[in-house]
CSV table of C-alpha atoms in Angstrom, one decimal:
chain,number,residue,atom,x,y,z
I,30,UNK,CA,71.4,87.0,-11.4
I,31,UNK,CA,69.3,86.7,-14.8
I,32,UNK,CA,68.1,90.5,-14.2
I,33,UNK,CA,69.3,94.1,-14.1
I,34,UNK,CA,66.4,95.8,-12.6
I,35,UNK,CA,63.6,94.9,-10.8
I,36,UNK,CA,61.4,96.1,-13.5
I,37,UNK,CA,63.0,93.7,-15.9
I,38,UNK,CA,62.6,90.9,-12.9
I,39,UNK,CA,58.7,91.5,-13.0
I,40,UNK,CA,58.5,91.9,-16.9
I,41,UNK,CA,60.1,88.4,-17.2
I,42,UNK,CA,61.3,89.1,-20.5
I,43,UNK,CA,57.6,90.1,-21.4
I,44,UNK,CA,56.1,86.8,-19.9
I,45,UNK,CA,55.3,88.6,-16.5
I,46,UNK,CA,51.7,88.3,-16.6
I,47,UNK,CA,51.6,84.7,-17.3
I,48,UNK,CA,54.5,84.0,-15.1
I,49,UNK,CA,53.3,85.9,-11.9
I,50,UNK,CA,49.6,84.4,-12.6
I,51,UNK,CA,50.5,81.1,-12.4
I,52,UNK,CA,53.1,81.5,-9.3
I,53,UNK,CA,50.2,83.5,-7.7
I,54,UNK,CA,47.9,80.8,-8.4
I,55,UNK,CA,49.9,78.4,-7.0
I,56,UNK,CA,50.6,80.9,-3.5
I,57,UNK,CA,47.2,81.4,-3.0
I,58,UNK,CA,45.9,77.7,-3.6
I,59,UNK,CA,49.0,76.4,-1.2
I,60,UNK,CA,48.3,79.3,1.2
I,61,UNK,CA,44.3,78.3,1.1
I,62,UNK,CA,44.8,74.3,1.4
I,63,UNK,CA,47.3,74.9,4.8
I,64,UNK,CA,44.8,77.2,6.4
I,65,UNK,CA,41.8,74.8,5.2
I,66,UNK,CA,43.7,71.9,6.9
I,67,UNK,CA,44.6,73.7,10.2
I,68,UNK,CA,41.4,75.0,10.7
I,69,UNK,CA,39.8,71.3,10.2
I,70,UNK,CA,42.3,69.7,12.8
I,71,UNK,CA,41.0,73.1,15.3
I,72,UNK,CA,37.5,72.6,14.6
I,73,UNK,CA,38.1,68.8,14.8
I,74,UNK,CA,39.4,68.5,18.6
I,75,UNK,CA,36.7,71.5,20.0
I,76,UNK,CA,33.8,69.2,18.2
I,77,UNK,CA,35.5,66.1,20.0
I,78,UNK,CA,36.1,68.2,23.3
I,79,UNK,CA,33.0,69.6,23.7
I,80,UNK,CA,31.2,66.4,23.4
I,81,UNK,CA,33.3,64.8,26.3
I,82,UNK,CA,32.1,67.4,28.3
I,83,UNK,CA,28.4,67.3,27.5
I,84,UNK,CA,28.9,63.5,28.1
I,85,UNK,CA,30.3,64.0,31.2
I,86,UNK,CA,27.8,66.1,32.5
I,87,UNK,CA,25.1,64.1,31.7
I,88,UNK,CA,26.8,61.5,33.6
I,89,UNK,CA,27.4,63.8,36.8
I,90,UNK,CA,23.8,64.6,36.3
I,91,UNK,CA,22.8,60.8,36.1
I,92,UNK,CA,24.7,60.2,39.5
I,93,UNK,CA,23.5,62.9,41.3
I,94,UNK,CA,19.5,62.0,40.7
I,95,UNK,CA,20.5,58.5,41.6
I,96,UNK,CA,21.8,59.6,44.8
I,97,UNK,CA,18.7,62.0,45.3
I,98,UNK,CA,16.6,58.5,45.3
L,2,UNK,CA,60.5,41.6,8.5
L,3,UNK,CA,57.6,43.6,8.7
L,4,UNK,CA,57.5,43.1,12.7
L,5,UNK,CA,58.5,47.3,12.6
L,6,UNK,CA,55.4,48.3,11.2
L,7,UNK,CA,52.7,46.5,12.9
L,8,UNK,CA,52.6,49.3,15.8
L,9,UNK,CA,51.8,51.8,12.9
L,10,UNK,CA,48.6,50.3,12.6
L,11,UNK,CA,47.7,51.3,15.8
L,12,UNK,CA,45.8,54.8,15.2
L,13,UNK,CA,47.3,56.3,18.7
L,14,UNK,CA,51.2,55.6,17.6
L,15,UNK,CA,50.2,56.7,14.1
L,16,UNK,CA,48.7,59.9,15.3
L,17,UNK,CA,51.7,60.9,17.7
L,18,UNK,CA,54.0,60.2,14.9
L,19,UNK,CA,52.4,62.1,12.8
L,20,UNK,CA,52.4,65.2,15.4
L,21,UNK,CA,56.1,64.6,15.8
L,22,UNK,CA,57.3,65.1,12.0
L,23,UNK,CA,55.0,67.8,10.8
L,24,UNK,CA,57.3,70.6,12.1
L,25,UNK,CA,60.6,69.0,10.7
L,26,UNK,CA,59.0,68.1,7.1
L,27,UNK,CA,57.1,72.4,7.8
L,28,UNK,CA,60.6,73.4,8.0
L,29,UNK,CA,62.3,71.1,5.2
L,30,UNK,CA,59.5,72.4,3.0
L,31,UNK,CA,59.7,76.4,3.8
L,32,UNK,CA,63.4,76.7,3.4
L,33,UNK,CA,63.7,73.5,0.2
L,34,UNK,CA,61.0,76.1,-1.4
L,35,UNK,CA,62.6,79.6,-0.3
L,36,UNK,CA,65.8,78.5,-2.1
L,37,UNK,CA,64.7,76.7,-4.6
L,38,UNK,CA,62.3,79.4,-5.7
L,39,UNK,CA,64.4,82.4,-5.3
L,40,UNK,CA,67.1,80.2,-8.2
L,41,UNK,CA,64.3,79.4,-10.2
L,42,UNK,CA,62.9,82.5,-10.8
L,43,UNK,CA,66.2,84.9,-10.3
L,44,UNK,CA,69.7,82.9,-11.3
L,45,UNK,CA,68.3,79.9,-13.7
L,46,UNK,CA,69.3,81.0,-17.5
L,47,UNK,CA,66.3,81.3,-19.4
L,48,UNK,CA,65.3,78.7,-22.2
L,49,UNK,CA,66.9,79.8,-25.4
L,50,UNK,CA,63.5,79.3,-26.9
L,51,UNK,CA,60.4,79.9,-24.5
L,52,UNK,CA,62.5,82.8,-22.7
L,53,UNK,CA,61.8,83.2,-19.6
L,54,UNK,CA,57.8,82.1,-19.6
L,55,UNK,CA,60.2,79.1,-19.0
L,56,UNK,CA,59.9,79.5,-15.4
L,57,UNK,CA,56.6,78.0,-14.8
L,58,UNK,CA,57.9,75.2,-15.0
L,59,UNK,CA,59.4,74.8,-11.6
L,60,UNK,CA,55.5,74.8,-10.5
L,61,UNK,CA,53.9,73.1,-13.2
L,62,UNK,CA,56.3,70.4,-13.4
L,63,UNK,CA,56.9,69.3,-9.4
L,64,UNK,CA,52.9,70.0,-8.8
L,65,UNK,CA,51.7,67.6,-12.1
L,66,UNK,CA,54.1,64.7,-11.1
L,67,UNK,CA,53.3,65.5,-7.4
L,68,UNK,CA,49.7,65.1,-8.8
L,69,UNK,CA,50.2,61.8,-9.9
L,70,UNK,CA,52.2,60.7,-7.3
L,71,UNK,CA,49.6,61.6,-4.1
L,72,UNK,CA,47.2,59.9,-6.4
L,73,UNK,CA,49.6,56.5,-6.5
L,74,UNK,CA,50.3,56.7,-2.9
L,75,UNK,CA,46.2,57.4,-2.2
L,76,UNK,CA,45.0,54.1,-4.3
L,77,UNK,CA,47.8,52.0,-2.4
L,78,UNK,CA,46.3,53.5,0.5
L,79,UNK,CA,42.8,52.2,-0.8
L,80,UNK,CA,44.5,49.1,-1.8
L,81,UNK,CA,46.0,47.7,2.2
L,82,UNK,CA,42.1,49.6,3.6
L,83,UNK,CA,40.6,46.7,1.0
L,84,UNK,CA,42.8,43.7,1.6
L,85,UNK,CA,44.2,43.6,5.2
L,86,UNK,CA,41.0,45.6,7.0
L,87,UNK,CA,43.5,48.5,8.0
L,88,UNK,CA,41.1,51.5,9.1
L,89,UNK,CA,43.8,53.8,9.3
L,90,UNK,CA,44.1,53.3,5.5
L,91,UNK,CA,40.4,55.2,5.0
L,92,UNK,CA,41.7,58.2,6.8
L,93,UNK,CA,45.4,58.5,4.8
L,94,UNK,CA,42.4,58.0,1.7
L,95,UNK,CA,40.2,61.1,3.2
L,96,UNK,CA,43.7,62.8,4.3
L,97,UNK,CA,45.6,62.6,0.7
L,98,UNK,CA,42.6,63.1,-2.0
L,99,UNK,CA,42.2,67.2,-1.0
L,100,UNK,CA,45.5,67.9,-1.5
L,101,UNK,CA,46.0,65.8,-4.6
L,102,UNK,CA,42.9,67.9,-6.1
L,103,UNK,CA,45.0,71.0,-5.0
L,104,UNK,CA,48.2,70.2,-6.9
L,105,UNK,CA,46.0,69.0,-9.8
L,106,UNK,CA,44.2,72.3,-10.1
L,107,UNK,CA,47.6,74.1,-10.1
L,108,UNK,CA,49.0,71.8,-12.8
L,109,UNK,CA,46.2,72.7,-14.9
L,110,UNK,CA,45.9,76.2,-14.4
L,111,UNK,CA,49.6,76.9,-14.7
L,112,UNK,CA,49.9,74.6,-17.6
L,113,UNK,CA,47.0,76.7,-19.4
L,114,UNK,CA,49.1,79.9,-18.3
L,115,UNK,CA,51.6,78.5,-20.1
L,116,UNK,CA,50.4,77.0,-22.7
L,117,UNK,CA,48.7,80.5,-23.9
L,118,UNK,CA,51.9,82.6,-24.8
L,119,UNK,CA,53.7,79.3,-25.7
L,120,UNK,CA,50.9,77.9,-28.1
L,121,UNK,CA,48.6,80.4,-28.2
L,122,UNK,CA,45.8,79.1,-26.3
L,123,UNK,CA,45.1,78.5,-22.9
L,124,UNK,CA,43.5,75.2,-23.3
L,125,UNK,CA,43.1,72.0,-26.2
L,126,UNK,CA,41.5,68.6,-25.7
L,127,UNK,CA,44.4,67.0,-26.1
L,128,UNK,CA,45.5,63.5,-24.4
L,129,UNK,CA,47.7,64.9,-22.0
L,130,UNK,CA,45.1,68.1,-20.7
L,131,UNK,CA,42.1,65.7,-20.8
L,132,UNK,CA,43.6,63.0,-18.8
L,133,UNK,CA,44.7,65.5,-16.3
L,134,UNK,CA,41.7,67.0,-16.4
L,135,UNK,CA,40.1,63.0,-15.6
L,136,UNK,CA,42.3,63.0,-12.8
L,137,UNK,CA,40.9,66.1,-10.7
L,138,UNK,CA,37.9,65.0,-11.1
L,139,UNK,CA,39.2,61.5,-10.1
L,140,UNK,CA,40.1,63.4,-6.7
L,141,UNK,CA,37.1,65.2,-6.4
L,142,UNK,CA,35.3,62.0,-6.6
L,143,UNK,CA,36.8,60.5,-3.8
L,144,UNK,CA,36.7,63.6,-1.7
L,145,UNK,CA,32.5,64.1,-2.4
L,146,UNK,CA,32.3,60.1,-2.2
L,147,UNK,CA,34.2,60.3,1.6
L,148,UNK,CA,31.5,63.6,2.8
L,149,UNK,CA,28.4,62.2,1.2
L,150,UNK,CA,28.5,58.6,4.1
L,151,UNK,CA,27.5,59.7,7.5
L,152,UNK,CA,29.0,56.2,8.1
L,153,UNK,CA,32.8,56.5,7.6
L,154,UNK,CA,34.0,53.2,7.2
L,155,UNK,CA,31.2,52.9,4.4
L,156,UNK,CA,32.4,55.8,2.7
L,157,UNK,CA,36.2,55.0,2.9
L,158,UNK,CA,35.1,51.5,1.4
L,159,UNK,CA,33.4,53.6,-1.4
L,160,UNK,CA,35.9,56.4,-1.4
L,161,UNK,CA,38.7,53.1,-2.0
L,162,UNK,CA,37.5,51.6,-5.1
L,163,UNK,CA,36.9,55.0,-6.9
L,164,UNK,CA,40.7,55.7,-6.3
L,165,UNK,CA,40.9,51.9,-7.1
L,166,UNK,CA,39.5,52.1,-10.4
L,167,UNK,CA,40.8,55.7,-11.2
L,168,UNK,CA,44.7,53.8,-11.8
L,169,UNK,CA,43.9,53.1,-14.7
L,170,UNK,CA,44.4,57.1,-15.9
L,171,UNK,CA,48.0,57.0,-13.9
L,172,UNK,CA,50.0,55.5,-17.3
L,173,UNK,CA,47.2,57.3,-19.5
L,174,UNK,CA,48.5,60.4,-18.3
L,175,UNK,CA,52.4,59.6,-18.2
L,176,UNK,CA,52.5,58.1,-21.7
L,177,UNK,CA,49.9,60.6,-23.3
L,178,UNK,CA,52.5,62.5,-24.7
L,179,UNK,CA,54.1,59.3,-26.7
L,180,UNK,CA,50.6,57.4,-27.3
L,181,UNK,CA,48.8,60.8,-29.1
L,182,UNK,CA,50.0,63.9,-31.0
L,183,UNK,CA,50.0,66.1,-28.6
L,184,UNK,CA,50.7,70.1,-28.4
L,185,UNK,CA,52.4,69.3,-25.4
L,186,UNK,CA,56.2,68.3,-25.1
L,187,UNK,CA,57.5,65.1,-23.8
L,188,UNK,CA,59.2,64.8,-20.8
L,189,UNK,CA,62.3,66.9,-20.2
L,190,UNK,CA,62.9,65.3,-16.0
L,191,UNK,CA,62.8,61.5,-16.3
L,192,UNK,CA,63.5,59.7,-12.6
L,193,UNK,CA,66.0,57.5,-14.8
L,194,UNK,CA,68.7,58.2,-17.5
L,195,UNK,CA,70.2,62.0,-17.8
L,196,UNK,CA,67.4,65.1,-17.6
L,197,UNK,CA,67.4,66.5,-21.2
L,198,UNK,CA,68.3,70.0,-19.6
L,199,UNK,CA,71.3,71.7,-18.6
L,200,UNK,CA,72.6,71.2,-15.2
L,201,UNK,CA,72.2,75.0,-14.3
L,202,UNK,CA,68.4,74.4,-15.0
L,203,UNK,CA,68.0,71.2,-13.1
L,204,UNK,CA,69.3,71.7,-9.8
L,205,UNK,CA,66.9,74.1,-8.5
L,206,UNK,CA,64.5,72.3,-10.5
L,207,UNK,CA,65.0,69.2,-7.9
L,208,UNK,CA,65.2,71.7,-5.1
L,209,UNK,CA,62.4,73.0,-5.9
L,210,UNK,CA,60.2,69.0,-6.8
L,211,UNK,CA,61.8,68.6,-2.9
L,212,UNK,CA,60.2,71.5,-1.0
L,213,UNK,CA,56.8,70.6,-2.7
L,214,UNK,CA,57.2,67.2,-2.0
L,215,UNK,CA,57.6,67.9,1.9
L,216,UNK,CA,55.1,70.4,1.7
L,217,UNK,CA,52.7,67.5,0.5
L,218,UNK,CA,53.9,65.4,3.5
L,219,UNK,CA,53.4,68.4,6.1
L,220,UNK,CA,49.5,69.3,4.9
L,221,UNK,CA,49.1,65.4,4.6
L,222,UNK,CA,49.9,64.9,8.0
L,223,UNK,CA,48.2,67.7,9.3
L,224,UNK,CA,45.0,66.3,7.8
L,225,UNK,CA,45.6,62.5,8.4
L,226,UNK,CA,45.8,63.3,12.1
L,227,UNK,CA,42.3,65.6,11.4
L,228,UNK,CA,41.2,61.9,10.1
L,229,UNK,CA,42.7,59.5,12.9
L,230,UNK,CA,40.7,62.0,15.5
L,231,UNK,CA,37.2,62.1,13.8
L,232,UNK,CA,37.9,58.2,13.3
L,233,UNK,CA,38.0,57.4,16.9
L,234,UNK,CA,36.5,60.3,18.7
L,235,UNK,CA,35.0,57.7,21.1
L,236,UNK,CA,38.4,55.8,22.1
L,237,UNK,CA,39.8,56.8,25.3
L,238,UNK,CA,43.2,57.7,24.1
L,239,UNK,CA,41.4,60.6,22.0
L,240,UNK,CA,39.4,61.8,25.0
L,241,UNK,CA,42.6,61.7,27.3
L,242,UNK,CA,44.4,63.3,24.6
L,243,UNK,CA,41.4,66.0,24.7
L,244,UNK,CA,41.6,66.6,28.3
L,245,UNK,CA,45.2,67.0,28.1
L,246,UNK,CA,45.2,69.6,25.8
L,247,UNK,CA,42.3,71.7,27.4
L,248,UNK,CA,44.4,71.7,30.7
């Protein structure tokens, strides 16, 4: 361990705030790119899903004037 | 020889794979990067000369070569899409240019972070931040170039020769630091030959480079599959894959 306290852990021999900016830079821009992509793949299959169901029920709808005729 | 690989072009086989390793490379990732932090920023000795602002580097250093090396991987990517047709290729394009841009933008903004107690400014137009600087925008070009088609095998075709062309800053940026005076310091991690740093510093250094690394190849995946599905939203596979998963 580098550090007695957790004071001196933060201060980072007097480099906290640039330390702890970048590292939370880099938390925050990981954190936003995983939620970004797993919120794509989501919104991804419901656009896909929803469509097969609007196809299909155009199709049932399709069937069901042709058997009206 | 390359009999193996031919299924892999299949977007279906592709797309299952993918599924499969996310969680193993998730977990590689979480607990490479738990450990190799927690060293890095708690039992690595600090530099005898930058103290212990020296810590940056085990994010500045893994994200600007991991910068680099989506970007490599991306314009071989454009490079198969171009000569053997492959559409799979477009969508590991669309897939690996976001988070490229992402590991770009936190070499850069943890390099300036650095650089301002180190050199006393946060930023110089020097070969090494310029060329890095070319590169995100090299990223962002692709990723505005893929979203601006409503055609996608147009814009992947479009989205290829930008990443194509954009090589050409690769080398730029790896020997700016030998070509130009530069403010900023030559390479301490070099793939071959001995790093010029003490062991006690390296090792959670690569630890570190490793979790990074699989992080890239979890969010890739995660997004190629997003790719592969808006690709071939029409093929059956996709809509009994659909189905399946709305049961």
């Amino acid at each position: 361990m580098q550090f007695d306290s957790i004071t001196a852990f933060l201060d980072m021999g007097g480099y906290g705030f640039f330390v702890w900016l970048s590292f939370g830079f880099g938390f925050i821009a990981l954190l936003i790119l995983v939620l970004q992509s797993k919120s794509a793949l989501k919104r991804a299959k419901s656009d896909i899903a929803k469509r097969i169901v609007t196809e299909q029920k155009q199709k049932l709808a399709a069937q069901q004037q042709n058997n009206h005729r | 020889m390359w009999k193996w690989l031919h299924p892999y072009a299949n977007p279906e086989t592709t797309y299952h794979l993918s599924d499969r390793v996310i969680p193993w490379f998730g977990w590689l990732s979480g607990s490479l990067l738990t450990i190799g932090l927690v060293w890095a920023l708690l039992f690595a000795p600090a530099d005898y000369q930058q103290g212990d602002s020296f810590r940056i580097f085990y994010l500045h250093v893994p994200a600007a070569s991991l910068s680099m090396g989506i970007y490599l991987g991306m314009a071989i990517a454009a490079l198969c899409g171009m000569v053997w047709q492959l559409k799979l290729s477009d969508a590991a394009v669309a897939a690996l240019a976001p988070v490229g841009a992402v590991f770009t933008a936190i070499a850069l903004f943890t390099g300036a972070a650095w650089g301002k107690p180190m050199w006393g400014t946060w930023w110089v137009w020097d070969a090494r931040l310029t060329s890095e600087l070319v590169l995100l925008f090299l990223y962002l070009g692709v990723i505005a170039i893929n979203n601006a088609f409503e055609d996608k095998q147009m814009a992947g075709k479009a989205a290829s020769i930008i990443a194509l062309v954009g090589v050409i800053n690769l080398p730029i940026i790896k020997y700016s630091v030998e070509w130009w005076n530069t403010l900023h310091q030559g390479a301490t991690v070099s793939k071959l030959g001995k790093p010029a740093m003490s062991l006690e510093m390296f090792w959670p250094f690569v630890v570190c480079f490793l979790g990074f690394a699989f992080f890239v190849a979890t969010v890739t995946c995660i997004r190629f599959k997003t790719e592969i599905l808006l690709r071939n939203s029409s093929r059956p596979w996709v809509k009994n894959l659909m189905l399946e998963q709305a049961e």
